[in-house]
Amino acid sequence: MVKTFTTHSEEETAAVGRELAATLSAGDALLLYGDLGAGKTAFVRGLAEGLGVHRDEVSSPTFTLIQEYRGGRLPLFHVDLYRIDDPRELDELGLDEIAVDGVLAIEWAEKLTGDARRTPSRYKDAVAVAIHHGDGDTRNLTIQSPDYPIIKSPESRSL
């Protein structure tokens, strides 16, 4: 199932993440794709809020690689692979183990490709979220999910 959204602000991008969070269960993974500044972290802020974590707690884990947020209905593990260059570093992160009891959101998921052990097919049931820059603050989001119901467009809800 594929759903596309056009958002016009960081808040609208977060609202899409908030809406998607309602459909997630323990063990679910999201693979986030997009250039620097596309809005991946804004999306994860909304995701966290939808899981019951205060959005202000969420920051890009670029330097720490993994941020863990608890206190909501499910733990959220926010991973940023931007600085990963060596495939062995991926193995050291233990992504499979941390995804068991919470939701795993992986920014720069394209870094998972290559070696068959790290190919996205390993996450065949993952939700893929691609975020692309539009004009100004506009973002185009494409969410591809094998099993989740189509979420509502942010335009159909009051933000």
PDB file of C-alpha atoms in Angstrom, residues 5-156:
ATOM      1  CA  PHE A   5       1.249  13.469   1.167  1.00  0.00           C
ATOM      2  CA  THR A   6       2.230  17.037   0.449  1.00  0.00           C
ATOM      3  CA  THR A   7       2.942  19.073   3.564  1.00  0.00           C
ATOM      4  CA  HIS A   8       3.577  22.798   3.793  1.00  0.00           C
ATOM      5  CA  SER A   9       5.227  23.104   7.195  1.00  0.00           C
ATOM      6  CA  GLU A  10       7.276  21.177   9.715  1.00  0.00           C
ATOM      7  CA  GLU A  11       4.120  20.803  11.827  1.00  0.00           C
ATOM      8  CA  GLU A  12       2.235  19.179   8.933  1.00  0.00           C
ATOM      9  CA  THR A  13       5.145  16.794   8.323  1.00  0.00           C
ATOM     10  CA  ALA A  14       5.072  15.884  12.024  1.00  0.00           C
ATOM     11  CA  ALA A  15       1.285  15.380  11.796  1.00  0.00           C
ATOM     12  CA  VAL A  16       1.789  12.642   9.194  1.00  0.00           C
ATOM     13  CA  GLY A  17       4.180  10.875  11.599  1.00  0.00           C
ATOM     14  CA  ARG A  18       1.705  11.316  14.451  1.00  0.00           C
ATOM     15  CA  GLU A  19      -1.064   9.724  12.400  1.00  0.00           C
ATOM     16  CA  LEU A  20       1.142   6.799  11.335  1.00  0.00           C
ATOM     17  CA  ALA A  21       2.156   6.129  14.964  1.00  0.00           C
ATOM     18  CA  ALA A  22      -1.399   5.036  15.769  1.00  0.00           C
ATOM     19  CA  THR A  23      -0.992   2.065  13.402  1.00  0.00           C
ATOM     20  CA  LEU A  24       2.326   0.795  14.819  1.00  0.00           C
ATOM     21  CA  SER A  25       3.046  -2.113  17.147  1.00  0.00           C
ATOM     22  CA  ALA A  26       6.081  -3.431  19.010  1.00  0.00           C
ATOM     23  CA  GLY A  27       8.675  -4.745  16.575  1.00  0.00           C
ATOM     24  CA  ASP A  28       7.699  -2.417  13.729  1.00  0.00           C
ATOM     25  CA  ALA A  29      10.414  -0.666  11.744  1.00  0.00           C
ATOM     26  CA  LEU A  30      10.346   2.480   9.623  1.00  0.00           C
ATOM     27  CA  LEU A  31      12.979   3.126   6.985  1.00  0.00           C
ATOM     28  CA  LEU A  32      13.357   6.865   6.392  1.00  0.00           C
ATOM     29  CA  TYR A  33      14.818   8.236   3.170  1.00  0.00           C
ATOM     30  CA  GLY A  34      15.546  11.846   2.238  1.00  0.00           C
ATOM     31  CA  ASP A  35      18.256  14.429   1.778  1.00  0.00           C
ATOM     32  CA  LEU A  36      19.709  16.561   4.558  1.00  0.00           C
ATOM     33  CA  GLY A  37      17.014  18.903   5.822  1.00  0.00           C
ATOM     34  CA  ALA A  38      14.194  16.998   4.126  1.00  0.00           C
ATOM     35  CA  GLY A  39      12.237  16.625   7.356  1.00  0.00           C
ATOM     36  CA  LYS A  40      13.088  13.128   8.578  1.00  0.00           C
ATOM     37  CA  THR A  41      13.596  14.282  12.173  1.00  0.00           C
ATOM     38  CA  ALA A  42      10.414  16.406  12.054  1.00  0.00           C
ATOM     39  CA  PHE A  43       8.557  13.284  10.933  1.00  0.00           C
ATOM     40  CA  VAL A  44      10.079  11.294  13.834  1.00  0.00           C
ATOM     41  CA  ARG A  45       9.044  14.060  16.270  1.00  0.00           C
ATOM     42  CA  GLY A  46       5.461  13.517  15.158  1.00  0.00           C
ATOM     43  CA  LEU A  47       5.903   9.762  15.369  1.00  0.00           C
ATOM     44  CA  ALA A  48       7.157  10.122  18.951  1.00  0.00           C
ATOM     45  CA  GLU A  49       4.250  12.368  19.846  1.00  0.00           C
ATOM     46  CA  GLY A  50       1.825   9.832  18.375  1.00  0.00           C
ATOM     47  CA  LEU A  51       3.417   7.164  20.591  1.00  0.00           C
ATOM     48  CA  GLY A  52       2.998   9.380  23.670  1.00  0.00           C
ATOM     49  CA  VAL A  53       6.520  10.806  23.921  1.00  0.00           C
ATOM     50  CA  HIS A  54       6.840  14.586  24.176  1.00  0.00           C
ATOM     51  CA  ARG A  55       8.040  15.853  20.789  1.00  0.00           C
ATOM     52  CA  ASP A  56      10.542  18.261  22.391  1.00  0.00           C
ATOM     53  CA  GLU A  57      12.532  15.268  23.625  1.00  0.00           C
ATOM     54  CA  VAL A  58      13.313  14.216  20.049  1.00  0.00           C
ATOM     55  CA  SER A  59      16.522  15.372  18.410  1.00  0.00           C
ATOM     56  CA  SER A  60      18.533  14.076  15.504  1.00  0.00           C
ATOM     57  CA  PRO A  61      20.786  11.280  16.765  1.00  0.00           C
ATOM     58  CA  THR A  62      23.505  12.092  14.193  1.00  0.00           C
ATOM     59  CA  PHE A  63      26.336  12.067  16.720  1.00  0.00           C
ATOM     60  CA  THR A  64      24.964   9.481  19.146  1.00  0.00           C
ATOM     61  CA  LEU A  65      23.619   7.205  16.363  1.00  0.00           C
ATOM     62  CA  ILE A  66      20.721   5.891  18.487  1.00  0.00           C
ATOM     63  CA  GLN A  67      18.322   7.813  20.713  1.00  0.00           C
ATOM     64  CA  GLU A  68      15.870   5.899  22.859  1.00  0.00           C
ATOM     65  CA  TYR A  69      12.602   7.499  23.947  1.00  0.00           C
ATOM     66  CA  ARG A  70      10.440   5.840  26.578  1.00  0.00           C
ATOM     67  CA  GLY A  71       7.347   6.955  28.421  1.00  0.00           C
ATOM     68  CA  GLY A  72       4.849   6.454  25.623  1.00  0.00           C
ATOM     69  CA  ARG A  73       2.741   3.427  24.747  1.00  0.00           C
ATOM     70  CA  LEU A  74       5.822   1.923  23.013  1.00  0.00           C
ATOM     71  CA  PRO A  75       9.523   2.752  23.218  1.00  0.00           C
ATOM     72  CA  LEU A  76      10.859   4.558  20.148  1.00  0.00           C
ATOM     73  CA  PHE A  77      14.387   3.835  18.929  1.00  0.00           C
ATOM     74  CA  HIS A  78      15.530   6.604  16.602  1.00  0.00           C
ATOM     75  CA  VAL A  79      18.608   5.685  14.573  1.00  0.00           C
ATOM     76  CA  ASP A  80      20.617   7.962  12.290  1.00  0.00           C
ATOM     77  CA  LEU A  81      22.994   6.162   9.926  1.00  0.00           C
ATOM     78  CA  TYR A  82      24.318   9.340   8.255  1.00  0.00           C
ATOM     79  CA  ARG A  83      27.812   8.987   9.742  1.00  0.00           C
ATOM     80  CA  ILE A  84      28.071   5.222   9.192  1.00  0.00           C
ATOM     81  CA  ASP A  85      30.575   4.413   6.463  1.00  0.00           C
ATOM     82  CA  ASP A  86      31.797   0.953   7.398  1.00  0.00           C
ATOM     83  CA  PRO A  87      29.259  -1.917   7.166  1.00  0.00           C
ATOM     84  CA  ARG A  88      30.808  -3.439  10.289  1.00  0.00           C
ATOM     85  CA  GLU A  89      29.547  -0.433  12.247  1.00  0.00           C
ATOM     86  CA  LEU A  90      25.991  -1.429  11.315  1.00  0.00           C
ATOM     87  CA  ASP A  91      26.544  -4.868  12.828  1.00  0.00           C
ATOM     88  CA  GLU A  92      27.772  -3.257  16.056  1.00  0.00           C
ATOM     89  CA  LEU A  93      24.587  -1.227  16.425  1.00  0.00           C
ATOM     90  CA  GLY A  94      22.472  -4.370  16.972  1.00  0.00           C
ATOM     91  CA  LEU A  95      19.433  -2.988  15.174  1.00  0.00           C
ATOM     92  CA  ASP A  96      17.630  -6.348  15.125  1.00  0.00           C
ATOM     93  CA  GLU A  97      17.811  -6.696  18.885  1.00  0.00           C
ATOM     94  CA  ILE A  98      16.522  -3.239  19.767  1.00  0.00           C
ATOM     95  CA  ALA A  99      13.502  -3.447  17.477  1.00  0.00           C
ATOM     96  CA  VAL A 100      11.822  -6.231  19.414  1.00  0.00           C
ATOM     97  CA  ASP A 101       9.996  -4.288  22.146  1.00  0.00           C
ATOM     98  CA  GLY A 102       9.442  -0.954  20.442  1.00  0.00           C
ATOM     99  CA  VAL A 103       9.310   0.961  17.194  1.00  0.00           C
ATOM    100  CA  LEU A 104      12.527   1.379  15.221  1.00  0.00           C
ATOM    101  CA  ALA A 105      12.861   4.478  13.019  1.00  0.00           C
ATOM    102  CA  ILE A 106      16.014   4.479  10.852  1.00  0.00           C
ATOM    103  CA  GLU A 107      17.099   7.705   9.148  1.00  0.00           C
ATOM    104  CA  TRP A 108      19.387   7.319   6.124  1.00  0.00           C
ATOM    105  CA  ALA A 109      18.068   3.790   5.575  1.00  0.00           C
ATOM    106  CA  GLU A 110      19.825   3.679   2.199  1.00  0.00           C
ATOM    107  CA  LYS A 111      22.955   2.842   4.203  1.00  0.00           C
ATOM    108  CA  LEU A 112      21.406  -0.571   4.904  1.00  0.00           C
ATOM    109  CA  THR A 113      21.843  -1.681   1.283  1.00  0.00           C
ATOM    110  CA  GLY A 114      24.726  -3.686  -0.099  1.00  0.00           C
ATOM    111  CA  ASP A 115      25.616  -6.796   1.841  1.00  0.00           C
ATOM    112  CA  ALA A 116      22.756  -9.324   1.790  1.00  0.00           C
ATOM    113  CA  ARG A 117      22.683  -9.323   5.599  1.00  0.00           C
ATOM    114  CA  ARG A 118      21.820  -5.630   5.583  1.00  0.00           C
ATOM    115  CA  THR A 119      19.569  -5.298   2.586  1.00  0.00           C
ATOM    116  CA  PRO A 120      16.158  -3.687   3.171  1.00  0.00           C
ATOM    117  CA  SER A 121      14.528  -7.048   2.330  1.00  0.00           C
ATOM    118  CA  ARG A 122      15.613  -7.935   5.852  1.00  0.00           C
ATOM    119  CA  TYR A 123      12.995  -5.360   6.795  1.00  0.00           C
ATOM    120  CA  LYS A 124      10.430  -6.676   4.295  1.00  0.00           C
ATOM    121  CA  ASP A 125       7.563  -5.685   6.572  1.00  0.00           C
ATOM    122  CA  ALA A 126       9.020  -2.253   7.336  1.00  0.00           C
ATOM    123  CA  VAL A 127       7.248   0.963   6.492  1.00  0.00           C
ATOM    124  CA  ALA A 128       9.315   2.964   3.985  1.00  0.00           C
ATOM    125  CA  VAL A 129       9.003   6.751   4.251  1.00  0.00           C
ATOM    126  CA  ALA A 130      10.588   8.907   1.541  1.00  0.00           C
ATOM    127  CA  ILE A 131      10.624  12.660   2.115  1.00  0.00           C
ATOM    128  CA  HIS A 132      11.552  15.046  -0.687  1.00  0.00           C
ATOM    129  CA  HIS A 133      11.987  18.820  -0.752  1.00  0.00           C
ATOM    130  CA  GLY A 134       9.431  20.823  -2.653  1.00  0.00           C
ATOM    131  CA  ASP A 135       9.323  24.604  -2.985  1.00  0.00           C
ATOM    132  CA  GLY A 136      10.027  26.467   0.263  1.00  0.00           C
ATOM    133  CA  ASP A 137       8.698  24.502   3.227  1.00  0.00           C
ATOM    134  CA  THR A 138       6.759  22.072   1.048  1.00  0.00           C
ATOM    135  CA  ARG A 139       7.619  18.412   1.449  1.00  0.00           C
ATOM    136  CA  ASN A 140       6.417  15.444  -0.568  1.00  0.00           C
ATOM    137  CA  LEU A 141       6.129  12.253   1.470  1.00  0.00           C
ATOM    138  CA  THR A 142       5.602   8.779   0.115  1.00  0.00           C
ATOM    139  CA  ILE A 143       4.770   6.080   2.623  1.00  0.00           C
ATOM    140  CA  GLN A 144       4.926   2.490   1.461  1.00  0.00           C
ATOM    141  CA  SER A 145       3.602  -0.129   3.812  1.00  0.00           C
ATOM    142  CA  PRO A 146       2.735  -3.770   3.233  1.00  0.00           C
ATOM    143  CA  ASP A 147       0.189  -4.140   6.017  1.00  0.00           C
ATOM    144  CA  TYR A 148      -0.919  -0.862   7.567  1.00  0.00           C
ATOM    145  CA  PRO A 149      -4.165   0.888   6.751  1.00  0.00           C
ATOM    146  CA  ILE A 150      -3.864   4.080   4.754  1.00  0.00           C
ATOM    147  CA  ILE A 151      -3.550   6.958   7.172  1.00  0.00           C
ATOM    148  CA  LYS A 152      -5.532  10.152   6.758  1.00  0.00           C
ATOM    149  CA  SER A 153      -4.062  13.084   4.921  1.00  0.00           C
ATOM    150  CA  PRO A 154      -3.060  15.916   7.291  1.00  0.00           C
ATOM    151  CA  GLU A 155      -5.329  18.202   5.253  1.00  0.00           C
ATOM    152  CA  SER A 156      -8.312  16.135   6.406  1.00  0.00           C
TER     153      SER A 156
END
